[in-house]
PDB file of C-alpha atoms and ligand atoms in Angstrom:
ATOM      1  CA  MET A  28       0.037  -0.204   0.271  1.00 71.00           C
ATOM      2  CA  LYS A  29       3.036   2.376  -0.319  1.00 83.00           C
ATOM      3  CA  GLN A  30       3.484   4.189  -3.746  1.00 88.00           C
ATOM      4  CA  ASP A  31       7.138   5.002  -4.372  1.00 89.00           C
ATOM      5  CA  ASN A  32       7.749   8.961  -5.016  1.00 94.00           C
ATOM      6  CA  CYS A  33       5.303   9.633  -2.331  1.00 98.00           C
ATOM      7  CA  ILE A  34       6.340  12.077  -0.044  1.00 98.00           C
ATOM      8  CA  PHE A  35       3.730  11.078   2.468  1.00 98.00           C
ATOM      9  CA  CYS A  36       3.866   7.437   2.269  1.00 98.00           C
ATOM     10  CA  LYS A  37       8.194   8.287   2.854  1.00 97.00           C
ATOM     11  CA  ILE A  38       6.968  10.425   5.821  1.00 98.00           C
ATOM     12  CA  ILE A  39       4.619   7.415   7.154  1.00 97.00           C
ATOM     13  CA  SER A  40       7.615   4.668   6.749  1.00 97.00           C
ATOM     14  CA  GLY A  41       9.995   7.302   8.779  1.00 96.00           C
ATOM     15  CA  GLU A  42      12.458   7.800   5.457  1.00 96.00           C
ATOM     16  CA  ILE A  43      11.769  11.609   5.383  1.00 96.00           C
ATOM     17  CA  PRO A  44      11.254  13.111   9.077  1.00 97.00           C
ATOM     18  CA  ALA A  45       8.346  15.015  10.722  1.00 98.00           C
ATOM     19  CA  HIS A  46       6.918  16.508  13.493  1.00 98.00           C
ATOM     20  CA  THR A  47       4.472  13.863  14.386  1.00 98.00           C
ATOM     21  CA  ILE A  48       2.066  15.086  16.900  1.00 98.00           C
ATOM     22  CA  TYR A  49      -0.188  11.296  17.272  1.00 98.00           C
ATOM     23  CA  GLU A  50       0.252   8.039  15.543  1.00 98.00           C
ATOM     24  CA  ASP A  51      -1.896   5.078  15.869  1.00 98.00           C
ATOM     25  CA  GLU A  52      -2.480   2.110  13.850  1.00 98.00           C
ATOM     26  CA  GLN A  53      -3.982   3.736  11.121  1.00 98.00           C
ATOM     27  CA  PHE A  54      -3.066   7.146  10.795  1.00 98.00           C
ATOM     28  CA  LYS A  55      -0.017   9.381  11.149  1.00 98.00           C
ATOM     29  CA  VAL A  56      -0.537  13.299  12.188  1.00 98.00           C
ATOM     30  CA  ILE A  57       2.413  15.764  11.617  1.00 98.00           C
ATOM     31  CA  LEU A  58       2.768  19.233  11.413  1.00 98.00           C
ATOM     32  CA  ASP A  59       2.990  20.865   8.144  1.00 98.00           C
ATOM     33  CA  VAL A  60       6.152  21.733   7.199  1.00 98.00           C
ATOM     34  CA  ALA A  61       4.819  25.671   5.582  1.00 97.00           C
ATOM     35  CA  PRO A  62       2.481  26.079   8.003  1.00 97.00           C
ATOM     36  CA  ALA A  63      -0.447  28.402   7.573  1.00 96.00           C
ATOM     37  CA  THR A  64      -0.923  29.079  11.162  1.00 96.00           C
ATOM     38  CA  LYS A  65       0.768  28.334  14.046  1.00 97.00           C
ATOM     39  CA  GLY A  66       0.171  24.371  14.667  1.00 98.00           C
ATOM     40  CA  HIS A  67      -1.383  23.706  10.997  1.00 98.00           C
ATOM     41  CA  ALA A  68      -1.457  20.222  10.879  1.00 98.00           C
ATOM     42  CA  LEU A  69      -2.332  17.192   8.622  1.00 98.00           C
ATOM     43  CA  ILE A  70      -3.944  13.796   9.059  1.00 98.00           C
ATOM     44  CA  ILE A  71      -2.383  10.954   6.844  1.00 98.00           C
ATOM     45  CA  PRO A  72      -3.707   7.612   6.708  1.00 98.00           C
ATOM     46  CA  LYS A  73      -0.727   5.345   6.495  1.00 98.00           C
ATOM     47  CA  ASN A  74      -2.130   3.403   3.392  1.00 98.00           C
ATOM     48  CA  HIS A  75      -1.753   5.354   0.283  1.00 98.00           C
ATOM     49  CA  TYR A  76      -4.906   6.738  -1.289  1.00 98.00           C
ATOM     50  CA  ALA A  77      -4.790   9.618  -3.872  1.00 98.00           C
ATOM     51  CA  ASN A  78      -7.890  11.425  -2.486  1.00 98.00           C
ATOM     52  CA  MET A  79     -11.255  11.228  -0.849  1.00 98.00           C
ATOM     53  CA  TYR A  80     -12.620   9.427  -4.041  1.00 98.00           C
ATOM     54  CA  GLU A  81     -10.306   6.627  -3.437  1.00 97.00           C
ATOM     55  CA  LEU A  82     -10.969   6.348   0.102  1.00 98.00           C
ATOM     56  CA  PRO A  83     -12.445   3.680   1.923  1.00 98.00           C
ATOM     57  CA  GLU A  84     -15.568   4.719   3.709  1.00 98.00           C
ATOM     58  CA  ASP A  85     -14.362   3.312   7.081  1.00 98.00           C
ATOM     59  CA  THR A  86     -11.060   4.821   6.523  1.00 98.00           C
ATOM     60  CA  ALA A  87     -12.648   8.150   5.854  1.00 98.00           C
ATOM     61  CA  VAL A  88     -15.140   7.483   9.139  1.00 98.00           C
ATOM     62  CA  GLU A  89     -12.199   6.925  11.471  1.00 98.00           C
ATOM     63  CA  ALA A  90     -10.490   9.984   9.922  1.00 98.00           C
ATOM     64  CA  ILE A  91     -13.141  12.408  10.588  1.00 98.00           C
ATOM     65  CA  LYS A  92     -13.386  10.989  14.360  1.00 98.00           C
ATOM     66  CA  LEU A  93      -9.590  11.573  14.487  1.00 98.00           C
ATOM     67  CA  ALA A  94     -10.060  15.661  13.094  1.00 98.00           C
ATOM     68  CA  LYS A  95     -12.608  15.930  15.748  1.00 98.00           C
ATOM     69  CA  LYS A  96     -10.232  14.479  18.607  1.00 98.00           C
ATOM     70  CA  MET A  97      -7.161  16.804  17.364  1.00 98.00           C
ATOM     71  CA  MET A  98      -9.313  19.735  16.796  1.00 98.00           C
ATOM     72  CA  GLN A  99     -10.387  19.642  20.428  1.00 98.00           C
ATOM     73  CA  VAL A 100      -6.883  18.663  21.627  1.00 98.00           C
ATOM     74  CA  MET A 101      -5.088  21.323  19.602  1.00 98.00           C
ATOM     75  CA  THR A 102      -7.865  23.714  20.689  1.00 98.00           C
ATOM     76  CA  ASP A 103      -7.030  23.351  24.366  1.00 98.00           C
ATOM     77  CA  LYS A 104      -3.269  23.392  24.029  1.00 98.00           C
ATOM     78  CA  LEU A 105      -3.183  25.715  21.531  1.00 98.00           C
ATOM     79  CA  HIS A 106      -5.715  28.340  22.473  1.00 98.00           C
ATOM     80  CA  CYS A 107      -6.767  28.986  19.324  1.00 98.00           C
ATOM     81  CA  ASP A 108     -10.032  30.907  18.775  1.00 97.00           C
ATOM     82  CA  GLY A 109     -11.490  29.192  15.634  1.00 97.00           C
ATOM     83  CA  PHE A 110     -10.433  25.853  13.279  1.00 97.00           C
ATOM     84  CA  ASN A 111     -10.377  25.201   9.720  1.00 97.00           C
ATOM     85  CA  ILE A 112     -10.698  21.311   8.399  1.00 97.00           C
ATOM     86  CA  ILE A 113      -9.774  21.418   4.951  1.00 97.00           C
ATOM     87  CA  GLN A 114      -9.327  18.618   2.282  1.00 98.00           C
ATOM     88  CA  ASN A 115      -8.390  19.045  -0.982  1.00 98.00           C
ATOM     89  CA  ASN A 116      -9.123  16.718  -3.962  1.00 98.00           C
ATOM     90  CA  GLY A 117      -7.583  16.916  -7.377  1.00 98.00           C
ATOM     91  CA  GLU A 118      -5.284  20.121  -8.919  1.00 97.00           C
ATOM     92  CA  ILE A 119      -7.691  22.201  -9.464  1.00 97.00           C
ATOM     93  CA  ALA A 120      -8.832  21.815  -5.643  1.00 96.00           C
ATOM     94  CA  GLY A 121      -5.617  23.025  -4.704  1.00 95.00           C
ATOM     95  CA  GLN A 122      -4.328  19.269  -4.233  1.00 98.00           C
ATOM     96  CA  THR A 123      -0.497  19.326  -4.876  1.00 98.00           C
ATOM     97  CA  VAL A 124       0.380  15.811  -2.394  1.00 98.00           C
ATOM     98  CA  PHE A 125      -1.550  13.095  -4.112  1.00 98.00           C
ATOM     99  CA  HIS A 126      -1.961  11.171  -0.844  1.00 98.00           C
ATOM    100  CA  PHE A 127      -5.467  11.794   0.956  1.00 98.00           C
ATOM    101  CA  HIS A 128      -4.862  14.038   4.104  1.00 98.00           C
ATOM    102  CA  MET A 129      -6.701  16.322   5.856  1.00 98.00           C
ATOM    103  CA  HIS A 130      -5.426  19.965   6.796  1.00 98.00           C
ATOM    104  CA  LEU A 131      -6.299  21.006  10.628  1.00 98.00           C
ATOM    105  CA  ILE A 132      -5.697  24.502  10.818  1.00 98.00           C
ATOM    106  CA  PRO A 133      -6.029  26.444  13.854  1.00 98.00           C
ATOM    107  CA  ARG A 134      -7.279  30.141  13.986  1.00 97.00           C
ATOM    108  CA  TYR A 135      -6.482  32.815  15.918  1.00 97.00           C
ATOM    109  CA  LYS A 136      -8.084  36.164  16.329  1.00 95.00           C
ATOM    110  CA  ASP A 137      -5.874  38.278  14.233  1.00 91.00           C
ATOM    111  CA  ASP A 138      -4.485  36.086  12.010  1.00 93.00           C
ATOM    112  CA  SER A 139      -4.315  36.599   8.286  1.00 89.00           C
ATOM    113  CA  GLU A 140      -7.588  35.653   5.979  1.00 83.00           C
ATOM    114  CA  ILE A 141      -6.387  32.366   4.386  1.00 84.00           C
ATOM    115  CA  LEU A 142      -9.793  31.131   2.691  1.00 82.00           C
ATOM    116  CA  LYS A 143     -10.872  33.595   0.529  1.00 85.00           C
ATOM    117  CA  TYR A 144     -13.301  32.968  -3.062  1.00 88.00           C
ATOM    118  CA  VAL A 145     -15.023  35.130  -5.091  1.00 92.00           C
ATOM    119  CA  SER A 146     -18.685  34.405  -4.601  1.00 94.00           C
ATOM    120  CA  LEU A 147     -20.766  33.654  -8.092  1.00 95.00           C
ATOM    121  CA  HIS A 148     -24.319  35.532  -8.024  1.00 97.00           C
ATOM    122  CA  PRO A 149     -26.723  32.830  -9.734  1.00 97.00           C
ATOM    123  CA  SER A 150     -30.331  33.393 -10.525  1.00 97.00           C
ATOM    124  CA  GLN A 151     -32.807  31.405  -8.926  1.00 98.00           C
ATOM    125  CA  GLU A 152     -33.371  29.597 -12.476  1.00 98.00           C
ATOM    126  CA  GLU A 153     -29.666  28.624 -12.734  1.00 98.00           C
ATOM    127  CA  MET A 154     -29.996  27.444  -8.674  1.00 97.00           C
ATOM    128  CA  GLU A 155     -32.877  25.463  -9.664  1.00 98.00           C
ATOM    129  CA  GLU A 156     -31.035  24.174 -12.519  1.00 98.00           C
ATOM    130  CA  THR A 157     -27.926  23.098 -10.184  1.00 97.00           C
ATOM    131  CA  ARG A 158     -30.136  21.329  -7.766  1.00 98.00           C
ATOM    132  CA  LYS A 159     -31.914  19.145 -10.597  1.00 98.00           C
ATOM    133  CA  THR A 160     -28.482  18.118 -11.967  1.00 97.00           C
ATOM    134  CA  ILE A 161     -27.181  16.963  -8.409  1.00 97.00           C
ATOM    135  CA  THR A 162     -30.467  15.384  -7.147  1.00 98.00           C
ATOM    136  CA  GLU A 163     -31.851  13.450 -10.262  1.00 95.00           C
TER     137      GLU A 163
HETATM  138  P1  LIG B   6      -2.464  20.415  -0.370  1.00 69.51           P
HETATM  139  O1  LIG B   6      -2.110  21.351  -1.317  1.00 69.51           O
HETATM  140  O2  LIG B   6      -1.794  18.419  -1.193  1.00 69.51           O
HETATM  141  O3  LIG B   6      -3.690  20.053  -0.037  1.00 69.51           O
HETATM  142  O4  LIG B   6      -1.398  19.917   0.731  1.00 69.51           O
HETATM  143  C1  LIG B   6      -0.198  19.680   0.682  1.00 69.51           C
HETATM  144  C2  LIG B   6       0.472  20.074   1.954  1.00 69.51           C
HETATM  145  O5  LIG B   6       1.488  19.148   2.840  1.00 69.51           O
HETATM  146  C3  LIG B   6       0.839  21.300   2.147  1.00 69.51           C
HETATM  147  O6  LIG B   6       0.422  21.971   3.073  1.00 69.51           O
HETATM  148  C4  LIG B   6       2.274  21.204   2.353  1.00 69.51           C
HETATM  149  O7  LIG B   6       2.848  22.167   2.957  1.00 69.51           O
HETATM  150  C5  LIG B   6       2.725  20.020   3.043  1.00 69.51           C
HETATM  151  N1  LIG B   6       3.716  19.135   2.806  1.00 69.51           N
HETATM  152  C6  LIG B   6       4.395  18.909   1.506  1.00 69.51           C
HETATM  153  N2  LIG B   6       5.702  18.649   1.579  1.00 69.51           N
HETATM  154  C7  LIG B   6       5.607  18.138   3.240  1.00 69.51           C
HETATM  155  C8  LIG B   6       7.122  17.487   3.670  1.00 69.51           C
HETATM  156  O8  LIG B   6       7.726  16.894   3.224  1.00 69.51           O
HETATM  157  N3  LIG B   6       6.374  17.619   4.994  1.00 69.51           N
HETATM  158  C9  LIG B   6       5.565  18.260   5.695  1.00 69.51           C
HETATM  159  N4  LIG B   6       5.488  18.078   7.182  1.00 69.51           N
HETATM  160  N5  LIG B   6       4.441  18.216   4.955  1.00 69.51           N
HETATM  161  C10 LIG B   6       4.389  18.678   3.709  1.00 69.51           C
HETATM  162 ZN1  LIG B   7       1.318   7.827  -0.207  1.00 69.51          ZN
END
């Protein structure tokens, strides 16, 4: 389940060092090498799955459970004021490492905005069309 040339597989195997803040049989949680805020961490499953599409459902459930646990511990220890959990799938969505991971990003009162996008302004008809496309 390890893929050659995958940087996160190498971190999991110990070939590349990382600052590990939690580890169990299924996951490693490490500090991001280029943190958006103090404590920015990544939940990484030990098995290689490229993204959420490939992730088995039971691993997804465990990842969310771990995210909730880590968010609580990190909030208590870092005294952050809020928290983002981000997960990118595909290059267009900002994914740069193609081994599934979830970003745990503690947010602080005076930190800089890290998530900004320009809102679309769809008409009611376009909204309805989108609703139909997804549900029918
Ligand atoms: P993505 O853009 O794929 O959602 O996130 C990849 C994240 O992995 C980035 O935030 C990046 O800083 C982090 N990253 C890339 N290479 C390494 C590494 O070698 N060690 C650690 N700790 N983080 C890494
Ligand atoms: Zn990998």
